[in-house]
PDB file of C-alpha atoms in Angstrom:
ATOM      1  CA  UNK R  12       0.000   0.000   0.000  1.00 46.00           C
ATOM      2  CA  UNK R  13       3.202   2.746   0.547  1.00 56.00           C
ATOM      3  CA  UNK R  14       4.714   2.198  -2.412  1.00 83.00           C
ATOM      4  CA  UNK R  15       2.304   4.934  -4.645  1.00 92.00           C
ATOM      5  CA  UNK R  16       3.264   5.837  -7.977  1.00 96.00           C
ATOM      6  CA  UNK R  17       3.227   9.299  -8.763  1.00 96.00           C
ATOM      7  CA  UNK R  18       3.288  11.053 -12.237  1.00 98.00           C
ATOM      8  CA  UNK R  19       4.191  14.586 -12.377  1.00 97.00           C
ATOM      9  CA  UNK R  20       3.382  16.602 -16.106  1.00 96.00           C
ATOM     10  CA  UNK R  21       4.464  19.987 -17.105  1.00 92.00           C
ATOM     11  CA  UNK R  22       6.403  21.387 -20.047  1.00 90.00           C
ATOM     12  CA  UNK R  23       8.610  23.314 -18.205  1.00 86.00           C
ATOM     13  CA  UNK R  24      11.837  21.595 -16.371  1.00 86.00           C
ATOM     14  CA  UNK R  25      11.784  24.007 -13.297  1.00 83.00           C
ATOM     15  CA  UNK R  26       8.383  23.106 -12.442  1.00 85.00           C
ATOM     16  CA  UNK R  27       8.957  19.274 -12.905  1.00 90.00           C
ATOM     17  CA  UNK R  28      11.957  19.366 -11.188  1.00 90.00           C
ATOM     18  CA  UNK R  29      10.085  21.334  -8.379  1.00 88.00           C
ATOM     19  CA  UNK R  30       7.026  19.142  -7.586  1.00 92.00           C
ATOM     20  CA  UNK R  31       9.231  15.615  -7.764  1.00 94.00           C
ATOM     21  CA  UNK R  32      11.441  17.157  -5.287  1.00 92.00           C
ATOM     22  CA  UNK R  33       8.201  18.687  -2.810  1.00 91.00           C
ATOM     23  CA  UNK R  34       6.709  15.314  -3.281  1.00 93.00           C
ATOM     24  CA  UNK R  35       9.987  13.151  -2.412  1.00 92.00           C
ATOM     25  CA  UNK R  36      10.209  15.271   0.726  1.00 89.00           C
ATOM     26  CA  UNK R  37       6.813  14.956   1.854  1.00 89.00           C
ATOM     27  CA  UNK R  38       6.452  10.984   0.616  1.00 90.00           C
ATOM     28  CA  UNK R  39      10.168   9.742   0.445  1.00 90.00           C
ATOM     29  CA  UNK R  40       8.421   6.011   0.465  1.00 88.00           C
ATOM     30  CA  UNK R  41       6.397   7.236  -3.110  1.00 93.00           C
ATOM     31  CA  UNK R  42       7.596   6.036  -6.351  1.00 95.00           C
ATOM     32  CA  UNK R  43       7.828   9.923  -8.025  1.00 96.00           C
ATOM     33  CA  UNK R  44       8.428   9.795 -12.360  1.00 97.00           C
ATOM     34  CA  UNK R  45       8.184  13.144 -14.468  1.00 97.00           C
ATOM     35  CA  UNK R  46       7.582  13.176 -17.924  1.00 96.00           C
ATOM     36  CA  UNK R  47       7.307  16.968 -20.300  1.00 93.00           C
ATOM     37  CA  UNK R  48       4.653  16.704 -21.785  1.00 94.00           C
ATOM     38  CA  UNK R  49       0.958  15.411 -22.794  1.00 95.00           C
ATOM     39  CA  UNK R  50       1.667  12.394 -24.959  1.00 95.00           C
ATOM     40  CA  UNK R  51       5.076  11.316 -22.669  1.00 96.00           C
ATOM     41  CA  UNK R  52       2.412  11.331 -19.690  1.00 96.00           C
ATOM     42  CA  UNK R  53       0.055   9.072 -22.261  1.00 96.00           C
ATOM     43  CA  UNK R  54       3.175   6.439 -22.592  1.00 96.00           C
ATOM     44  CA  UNK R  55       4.079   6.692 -19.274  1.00 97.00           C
ATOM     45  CA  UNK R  56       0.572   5.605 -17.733  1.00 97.00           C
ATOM     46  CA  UNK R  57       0.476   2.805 -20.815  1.00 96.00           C
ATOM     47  CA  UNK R  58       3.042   0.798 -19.145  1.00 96.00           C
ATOM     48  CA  UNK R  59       2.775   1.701 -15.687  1.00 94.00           C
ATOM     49  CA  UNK R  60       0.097   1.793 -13.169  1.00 95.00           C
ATOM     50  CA  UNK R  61       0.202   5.364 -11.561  1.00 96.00           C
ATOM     51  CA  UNK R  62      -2.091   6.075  -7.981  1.00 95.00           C
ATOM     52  CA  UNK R  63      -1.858   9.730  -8.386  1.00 96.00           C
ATOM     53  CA  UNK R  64      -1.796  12.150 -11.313  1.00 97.00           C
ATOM     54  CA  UNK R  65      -0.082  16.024 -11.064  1.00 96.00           C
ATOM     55  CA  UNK R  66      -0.866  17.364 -14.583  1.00 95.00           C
ATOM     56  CA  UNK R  67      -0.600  20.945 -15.782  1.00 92.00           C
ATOM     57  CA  UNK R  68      -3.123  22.400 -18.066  1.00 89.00           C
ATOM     58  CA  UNK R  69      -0.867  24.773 -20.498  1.00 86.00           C
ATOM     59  CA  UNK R  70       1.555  22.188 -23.038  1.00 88.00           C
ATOM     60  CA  UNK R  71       1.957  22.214 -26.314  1.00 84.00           C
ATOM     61  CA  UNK R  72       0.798  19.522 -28.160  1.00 84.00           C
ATOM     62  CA  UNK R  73      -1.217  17.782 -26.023  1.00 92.00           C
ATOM     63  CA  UNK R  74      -2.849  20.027 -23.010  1.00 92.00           C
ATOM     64  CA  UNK R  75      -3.681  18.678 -19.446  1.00 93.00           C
ATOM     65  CA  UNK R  76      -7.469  18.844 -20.205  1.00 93.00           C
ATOM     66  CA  UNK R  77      -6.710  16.255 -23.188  1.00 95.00           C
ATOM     67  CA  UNK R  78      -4.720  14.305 -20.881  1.00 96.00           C
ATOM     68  CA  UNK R  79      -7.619  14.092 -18.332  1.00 95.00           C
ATOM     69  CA  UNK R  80     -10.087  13.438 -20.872  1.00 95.00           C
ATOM     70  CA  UNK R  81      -7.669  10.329 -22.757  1.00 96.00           C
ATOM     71  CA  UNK R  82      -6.734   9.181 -18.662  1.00 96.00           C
ATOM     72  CA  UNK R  83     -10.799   9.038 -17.760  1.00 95.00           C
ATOM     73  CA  UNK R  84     -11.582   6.877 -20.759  1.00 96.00           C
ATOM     74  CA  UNK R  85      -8.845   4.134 -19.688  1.00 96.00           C
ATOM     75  CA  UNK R  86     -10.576   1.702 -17.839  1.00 95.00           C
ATOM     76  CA  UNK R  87      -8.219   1.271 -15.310  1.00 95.00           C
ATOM     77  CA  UNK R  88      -7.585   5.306 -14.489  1.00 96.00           C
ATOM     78  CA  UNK R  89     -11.142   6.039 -14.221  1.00 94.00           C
ATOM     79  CA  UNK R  90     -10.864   6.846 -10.650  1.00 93.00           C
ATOM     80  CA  UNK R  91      -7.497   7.369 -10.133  1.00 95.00           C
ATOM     81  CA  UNK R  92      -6.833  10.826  -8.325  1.00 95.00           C
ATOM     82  CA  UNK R  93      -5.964  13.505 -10.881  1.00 96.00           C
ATOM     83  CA  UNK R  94      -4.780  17.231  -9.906  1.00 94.00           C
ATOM     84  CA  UNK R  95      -4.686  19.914 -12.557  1.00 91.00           C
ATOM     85  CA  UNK R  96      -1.917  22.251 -11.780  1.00 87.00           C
ATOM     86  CA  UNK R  97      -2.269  25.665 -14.152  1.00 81.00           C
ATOM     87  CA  UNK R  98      -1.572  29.325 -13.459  1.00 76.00           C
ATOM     88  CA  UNK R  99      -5.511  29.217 -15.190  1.00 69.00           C
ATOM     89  CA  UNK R 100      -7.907  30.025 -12.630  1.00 62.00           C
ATOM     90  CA  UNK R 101     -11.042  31.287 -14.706  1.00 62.00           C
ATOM     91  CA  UNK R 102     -14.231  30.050 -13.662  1.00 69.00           C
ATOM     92  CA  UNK R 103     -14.587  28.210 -17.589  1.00 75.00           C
ATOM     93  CA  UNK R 104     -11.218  26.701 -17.174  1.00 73.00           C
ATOM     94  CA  UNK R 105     -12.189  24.809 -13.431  1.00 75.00           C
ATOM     95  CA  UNK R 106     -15.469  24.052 -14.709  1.00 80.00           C
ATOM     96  CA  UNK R 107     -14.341  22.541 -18.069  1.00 82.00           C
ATOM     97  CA  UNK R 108     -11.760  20.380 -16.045  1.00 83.00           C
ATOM     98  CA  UNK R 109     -14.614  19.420 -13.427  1.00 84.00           C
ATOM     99  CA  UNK R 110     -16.726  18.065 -16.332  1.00 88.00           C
ATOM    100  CA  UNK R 111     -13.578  16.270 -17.469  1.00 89.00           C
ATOM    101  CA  UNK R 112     -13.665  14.120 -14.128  1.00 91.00           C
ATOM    102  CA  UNK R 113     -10.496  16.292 -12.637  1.00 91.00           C
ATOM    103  CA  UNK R 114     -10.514  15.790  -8.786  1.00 91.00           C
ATOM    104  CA  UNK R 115      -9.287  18.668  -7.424  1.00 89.00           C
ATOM    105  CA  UNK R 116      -7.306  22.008  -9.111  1.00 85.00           C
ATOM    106  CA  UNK R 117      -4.192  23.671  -7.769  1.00 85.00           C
ATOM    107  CA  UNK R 118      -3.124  26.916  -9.130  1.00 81.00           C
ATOM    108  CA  UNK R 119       0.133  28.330  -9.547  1.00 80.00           C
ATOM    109  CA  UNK R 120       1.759  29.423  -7.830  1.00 78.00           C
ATOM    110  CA  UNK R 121       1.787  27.204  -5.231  1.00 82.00           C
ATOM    111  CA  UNK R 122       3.590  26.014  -1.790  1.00 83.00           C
ATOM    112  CA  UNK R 123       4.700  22.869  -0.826  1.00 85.00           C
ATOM    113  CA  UNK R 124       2.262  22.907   1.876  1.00 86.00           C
ATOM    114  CA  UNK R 125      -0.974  23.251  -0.689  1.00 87.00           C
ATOM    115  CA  UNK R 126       0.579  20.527  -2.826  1.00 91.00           C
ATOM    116  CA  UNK R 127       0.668  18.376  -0.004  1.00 90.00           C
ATOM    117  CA  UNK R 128      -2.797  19.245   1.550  1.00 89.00           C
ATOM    118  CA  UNK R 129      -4.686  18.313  -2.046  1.00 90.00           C
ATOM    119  CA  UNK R 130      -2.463  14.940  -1.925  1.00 91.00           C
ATOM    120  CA  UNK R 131      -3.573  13.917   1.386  1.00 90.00           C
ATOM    121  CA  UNK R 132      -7.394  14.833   0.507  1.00 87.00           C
ATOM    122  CA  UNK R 133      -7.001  12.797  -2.794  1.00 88.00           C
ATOM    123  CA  UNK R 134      -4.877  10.041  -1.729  1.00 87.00           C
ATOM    124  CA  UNK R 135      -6.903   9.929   2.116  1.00 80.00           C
ATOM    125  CA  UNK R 136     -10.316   9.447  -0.141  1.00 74.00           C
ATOM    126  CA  UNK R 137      -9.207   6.018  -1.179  1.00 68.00           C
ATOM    127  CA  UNK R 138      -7.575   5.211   1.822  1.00 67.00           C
ATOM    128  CA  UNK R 139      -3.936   4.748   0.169  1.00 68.00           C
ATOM    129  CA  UNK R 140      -1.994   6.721   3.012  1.00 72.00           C
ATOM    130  CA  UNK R 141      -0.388   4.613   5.824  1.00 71.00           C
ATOM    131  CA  UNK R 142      -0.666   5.762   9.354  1.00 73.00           C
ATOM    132  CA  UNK R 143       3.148   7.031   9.255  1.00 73.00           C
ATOM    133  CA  UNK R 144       2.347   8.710   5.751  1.00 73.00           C
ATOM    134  CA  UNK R 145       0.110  10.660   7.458  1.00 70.00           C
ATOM    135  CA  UNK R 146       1.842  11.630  10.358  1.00 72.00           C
ATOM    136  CA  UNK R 147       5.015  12.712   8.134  1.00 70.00           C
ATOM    137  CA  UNK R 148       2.773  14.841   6.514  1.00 69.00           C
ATOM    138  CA  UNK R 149       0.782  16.893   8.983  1.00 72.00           C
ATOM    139  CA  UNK R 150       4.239  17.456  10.494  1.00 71.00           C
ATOM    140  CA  UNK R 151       5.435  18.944   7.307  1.00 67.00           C
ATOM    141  CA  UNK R 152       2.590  21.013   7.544  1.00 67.00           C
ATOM    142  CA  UNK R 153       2.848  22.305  10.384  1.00 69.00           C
ATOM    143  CA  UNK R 154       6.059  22.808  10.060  1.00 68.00           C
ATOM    144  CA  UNK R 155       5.549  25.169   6.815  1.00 61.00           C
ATOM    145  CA  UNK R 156       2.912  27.156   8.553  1.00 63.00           C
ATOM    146  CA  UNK R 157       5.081  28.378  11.458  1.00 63.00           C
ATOM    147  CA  UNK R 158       7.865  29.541   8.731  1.00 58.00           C
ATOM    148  CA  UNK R 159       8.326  33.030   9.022  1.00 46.00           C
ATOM    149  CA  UNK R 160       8.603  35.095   5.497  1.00 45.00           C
ATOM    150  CA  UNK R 161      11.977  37.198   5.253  1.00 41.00           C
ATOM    151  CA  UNK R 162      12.536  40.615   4.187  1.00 37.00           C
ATOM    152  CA  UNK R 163      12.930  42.385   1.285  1.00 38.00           C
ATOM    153  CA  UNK R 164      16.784  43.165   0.519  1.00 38.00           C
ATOM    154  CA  UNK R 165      17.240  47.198   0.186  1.00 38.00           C
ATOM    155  CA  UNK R 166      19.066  48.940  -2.532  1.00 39.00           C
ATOM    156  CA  UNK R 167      18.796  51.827  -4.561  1.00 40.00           C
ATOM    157  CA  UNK R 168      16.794  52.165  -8.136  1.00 43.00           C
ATOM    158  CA  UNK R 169      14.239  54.396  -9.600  1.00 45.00           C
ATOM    159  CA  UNK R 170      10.070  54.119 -10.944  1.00 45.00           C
ATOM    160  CA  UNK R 171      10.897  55.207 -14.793  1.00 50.00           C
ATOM    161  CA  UNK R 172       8.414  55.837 -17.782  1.00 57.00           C
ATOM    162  CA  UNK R 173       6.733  51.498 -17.922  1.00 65.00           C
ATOM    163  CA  UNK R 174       7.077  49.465 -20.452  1.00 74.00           C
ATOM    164  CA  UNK R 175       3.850  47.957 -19.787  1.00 80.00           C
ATOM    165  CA  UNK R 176       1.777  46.771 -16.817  1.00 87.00           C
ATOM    166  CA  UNK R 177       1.477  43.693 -14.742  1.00 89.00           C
ATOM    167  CA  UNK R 178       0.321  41.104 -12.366  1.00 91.00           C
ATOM    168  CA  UNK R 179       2.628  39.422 -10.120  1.00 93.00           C
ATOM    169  CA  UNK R 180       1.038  36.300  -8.348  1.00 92.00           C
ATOM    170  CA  UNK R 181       2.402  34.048  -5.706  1.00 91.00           C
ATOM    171  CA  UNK R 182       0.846  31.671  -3.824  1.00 86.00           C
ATOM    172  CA  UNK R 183      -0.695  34.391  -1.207  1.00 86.00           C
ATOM    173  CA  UNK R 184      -1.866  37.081  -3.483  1.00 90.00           C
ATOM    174  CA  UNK R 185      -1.633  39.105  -6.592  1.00 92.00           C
ATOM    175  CA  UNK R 186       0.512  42.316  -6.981  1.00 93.00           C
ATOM    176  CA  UNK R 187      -0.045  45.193  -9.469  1.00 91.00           C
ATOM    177  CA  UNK R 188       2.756  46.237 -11.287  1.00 91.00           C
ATOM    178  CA  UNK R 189       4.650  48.017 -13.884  1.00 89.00           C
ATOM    179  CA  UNK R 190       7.214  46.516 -15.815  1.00 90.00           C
ATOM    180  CA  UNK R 191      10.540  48.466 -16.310  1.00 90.00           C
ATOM    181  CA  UNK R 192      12.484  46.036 -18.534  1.00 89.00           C
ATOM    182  CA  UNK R 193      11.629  42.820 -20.489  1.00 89.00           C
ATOM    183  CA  UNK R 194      12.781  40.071 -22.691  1.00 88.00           C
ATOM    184  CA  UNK R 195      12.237  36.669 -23.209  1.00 86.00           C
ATOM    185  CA  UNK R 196      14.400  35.400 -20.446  1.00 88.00           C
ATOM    186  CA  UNK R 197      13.358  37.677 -17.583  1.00 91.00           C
ATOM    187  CA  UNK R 198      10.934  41.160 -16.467  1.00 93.00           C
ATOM    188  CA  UNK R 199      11.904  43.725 -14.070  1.00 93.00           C
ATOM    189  CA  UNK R 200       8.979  44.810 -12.537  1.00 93.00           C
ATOM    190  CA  UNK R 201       8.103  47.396  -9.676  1.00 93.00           C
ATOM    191  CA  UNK R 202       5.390  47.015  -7.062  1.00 92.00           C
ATOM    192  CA  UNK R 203       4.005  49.808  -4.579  1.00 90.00           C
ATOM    193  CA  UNK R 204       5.586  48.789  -1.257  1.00 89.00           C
ATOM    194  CA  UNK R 205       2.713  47.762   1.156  1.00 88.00           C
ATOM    195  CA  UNK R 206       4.684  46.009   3.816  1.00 86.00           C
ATOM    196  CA  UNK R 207       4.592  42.455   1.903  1.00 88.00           C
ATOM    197  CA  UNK R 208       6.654  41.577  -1.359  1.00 87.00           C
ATOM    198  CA  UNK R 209       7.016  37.865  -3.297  1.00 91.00           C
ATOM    199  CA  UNK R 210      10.522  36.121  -1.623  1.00 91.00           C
ATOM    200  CA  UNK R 211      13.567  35.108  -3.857  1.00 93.00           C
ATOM    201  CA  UNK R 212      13.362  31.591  -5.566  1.00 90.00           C
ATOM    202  CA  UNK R 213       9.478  31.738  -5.189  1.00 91.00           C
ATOM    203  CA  UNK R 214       7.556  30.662  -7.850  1.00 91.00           C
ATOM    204  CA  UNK R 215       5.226  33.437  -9.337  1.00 92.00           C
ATOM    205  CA  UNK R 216       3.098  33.453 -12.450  1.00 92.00           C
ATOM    206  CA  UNK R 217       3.238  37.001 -14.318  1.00 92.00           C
ATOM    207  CA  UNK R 218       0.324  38.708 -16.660  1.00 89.00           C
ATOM    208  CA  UNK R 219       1.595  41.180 -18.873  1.00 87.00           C
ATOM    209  CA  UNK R 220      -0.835  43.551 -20.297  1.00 80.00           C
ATOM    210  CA  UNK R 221      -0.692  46.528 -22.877  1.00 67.00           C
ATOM    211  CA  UNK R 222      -1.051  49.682 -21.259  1.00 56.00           C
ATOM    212  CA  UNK R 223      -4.302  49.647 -22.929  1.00 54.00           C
ATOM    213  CA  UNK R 224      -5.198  46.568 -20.594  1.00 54.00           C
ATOM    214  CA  UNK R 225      -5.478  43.851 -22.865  1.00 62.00           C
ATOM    215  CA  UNK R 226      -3.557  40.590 -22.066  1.00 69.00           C
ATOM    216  CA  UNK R 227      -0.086  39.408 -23.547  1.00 75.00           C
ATOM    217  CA  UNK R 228       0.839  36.410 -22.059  1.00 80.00           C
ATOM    218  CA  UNK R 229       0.841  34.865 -19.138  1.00 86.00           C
ATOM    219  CA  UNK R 230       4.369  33.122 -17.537  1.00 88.00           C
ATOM    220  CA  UNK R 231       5.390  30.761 -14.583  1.00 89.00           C
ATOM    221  CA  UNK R 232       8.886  31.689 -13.962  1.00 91.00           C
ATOM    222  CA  UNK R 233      10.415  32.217 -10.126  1.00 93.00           C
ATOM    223  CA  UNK R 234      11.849  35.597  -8.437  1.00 94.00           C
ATOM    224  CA  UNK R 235      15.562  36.753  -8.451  1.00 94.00           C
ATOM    225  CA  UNK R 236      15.790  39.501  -6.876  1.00 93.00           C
ATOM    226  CA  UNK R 237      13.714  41.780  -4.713  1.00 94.00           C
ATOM    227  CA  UNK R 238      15.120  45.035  -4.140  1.00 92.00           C
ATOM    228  CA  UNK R 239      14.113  49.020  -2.444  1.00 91.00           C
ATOM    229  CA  UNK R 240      14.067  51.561  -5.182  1.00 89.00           C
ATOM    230  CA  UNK R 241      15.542  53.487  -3.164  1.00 88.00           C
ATOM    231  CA  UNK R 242      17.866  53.778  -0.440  1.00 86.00           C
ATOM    232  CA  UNK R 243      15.564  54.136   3.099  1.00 84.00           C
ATOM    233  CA  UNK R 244      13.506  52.061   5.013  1.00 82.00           C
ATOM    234  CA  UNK R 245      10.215  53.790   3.713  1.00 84.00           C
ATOM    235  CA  UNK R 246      10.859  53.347   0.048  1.00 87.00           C
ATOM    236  CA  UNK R 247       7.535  53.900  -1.572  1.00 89.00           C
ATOM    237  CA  UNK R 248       8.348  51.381  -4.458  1.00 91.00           C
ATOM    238  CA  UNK R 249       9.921  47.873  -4.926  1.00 92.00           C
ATOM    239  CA  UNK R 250      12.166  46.226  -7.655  1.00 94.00           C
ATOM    240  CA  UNK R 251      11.310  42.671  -8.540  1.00 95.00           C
ATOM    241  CA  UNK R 252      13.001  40.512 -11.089  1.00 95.00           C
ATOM    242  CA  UNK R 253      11.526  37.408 -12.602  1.00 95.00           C
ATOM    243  CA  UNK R 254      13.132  34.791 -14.876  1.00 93.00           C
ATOM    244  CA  UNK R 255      10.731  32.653 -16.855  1.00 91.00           C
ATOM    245  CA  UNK R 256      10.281  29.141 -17.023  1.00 87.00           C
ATOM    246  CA  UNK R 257       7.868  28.508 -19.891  1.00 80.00           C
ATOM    247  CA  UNK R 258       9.117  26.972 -23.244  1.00 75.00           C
ATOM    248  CA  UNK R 259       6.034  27.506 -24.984  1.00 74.00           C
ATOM    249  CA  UNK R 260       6.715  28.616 -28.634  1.00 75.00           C
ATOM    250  CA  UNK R 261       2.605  30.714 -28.536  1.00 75.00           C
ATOM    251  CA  UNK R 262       3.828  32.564 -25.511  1.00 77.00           C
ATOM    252  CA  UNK R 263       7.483  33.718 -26.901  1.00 77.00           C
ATOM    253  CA  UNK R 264       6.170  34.486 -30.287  1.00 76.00           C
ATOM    254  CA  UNK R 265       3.671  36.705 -28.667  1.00 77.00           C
ATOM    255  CA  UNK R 266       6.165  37.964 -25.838  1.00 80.00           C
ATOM    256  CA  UNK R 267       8.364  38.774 -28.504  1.00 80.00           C
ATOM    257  CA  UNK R 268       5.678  41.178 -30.679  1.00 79.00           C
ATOM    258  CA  UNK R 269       5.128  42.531 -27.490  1.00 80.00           C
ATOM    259  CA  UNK R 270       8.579  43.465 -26.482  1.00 80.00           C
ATOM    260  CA  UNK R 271       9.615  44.326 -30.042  1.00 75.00           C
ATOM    261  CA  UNK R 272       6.279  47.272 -29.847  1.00 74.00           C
ATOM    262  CA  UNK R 273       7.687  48.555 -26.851  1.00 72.00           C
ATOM    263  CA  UNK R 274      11.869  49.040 -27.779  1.00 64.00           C
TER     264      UNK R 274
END
């Protein structure tokens, strides 16, 4: 009964790499095998039995949603738990993935303590967690929730004319921003301070918009840096720098009109 299989699916390495290592932590006993994208995941679960599915939405090819819908009609993964993870969080986009037969939705950016809440709930439903899986677990949890979040590093800087505007989301909330520089690696963005600010090496999604509001793309990447704009502790205005993880050849080409109207 310990010995789950796990398959984690998502197009971009960062992220894969991410959730095999959260899960290993939490479930060292689990059997944890990562695969890039839709029709890898389709092999994968053809010659293997897997207990437990963690399956973005957004890959090229073949997307999470086809992936649920191929995994559903296998006679053997009917009910087998299966968590969308997507940075999509529109009411069409959970209810489309409900109708598919998804069990439960986590949204990125996320911590290791929400990915290892919805596993519990999924795996707990079928009764597949042993007594000392579960233990290990709530410790971890409550272990993550009496973490306390660290500063934001001061330096100097400076709010110029944007090149565009923003949302910065982490796992807690979403940030307005504007962005200062861009390409297809990385954005520099600045945020109003308020007294809370995303942490290095988080994972964040980022929405870039036209200044006239409409949407460009939207990118899982992780922060950098976090800096003051200016030298004192009551620096109205934050720096934050965000590298991107996403290999998807739609989102470049667009990112890439979209920096190329702004130069």
């Amino acid at each position: 009964m310990s010995k789950l299989n796990i398959l984690v699916v998502d197009d971009a390495r960062f992220i894969r790499e991410r959730v095999t290592s959260m899960v290993r932590e939490a479930f060292p006993d689990f059997n944890v095998i990562a695969v890039e994208n839709g029709m890898h995941a389709r092999t994968a679960m053809q010659q293997k039995q897997y207990d437990l599915i963690l399956c973005d939405w957004e890959m090229p090819e073949m997307s999470g949603l086809e992936v649920l819908q191929w995994t559903r009609a296998q006679a053997s993964y009917q009910s087998t738990p299966f968590l969308m993870v997507t940075s999509r969080g529109e009411r069409e986009y959970v209810l489309k993935a409900i109708q598919s037969g998804v069990n439960d939705y986590l949204g990125k950016p996320f911590t290791r303590e929400q990915l290892v809440q919805k596993m519990v709930k999924a795996l707990d439903k079928r009764q597949q967690l042993s007594p000392a899986q579960q233990a290990r677990a709530t410790s971890m949890l409550e272990a993550e929730k009496q973490k306390q979040p660290t500063a934001a590093v001061p330096a100097r800087g400076g709010v110029g004319k944007p090149k565009g505007l923003a949302q910065l989301r982490n796992s807690q909330q979403t940030f307005r921003c504007a962005i200062k520089d861009l390409n297809l690696r990385e954005v520099k963005v600045v945020i109003k301070n308020e007294g809370c600010f995303p942490q290095v090496l988080e994972q964040v999604v980022v929405d870039i918009e036209q200044l006239s509001g409409d949407s460009v793309a939207r990118l899982n990447g992780f922060v950098t840096l976090v800096q003051a704009t200016e030298q004192k502790l009551e620096a109205a205005y934050v720096d934050v720098r965000v590298s991107f993880m996403d290999d998807d050849p739609d989102k470049l080409a667009h990112l890439s009109k979209y920096i190329a109207s702004v130069r």
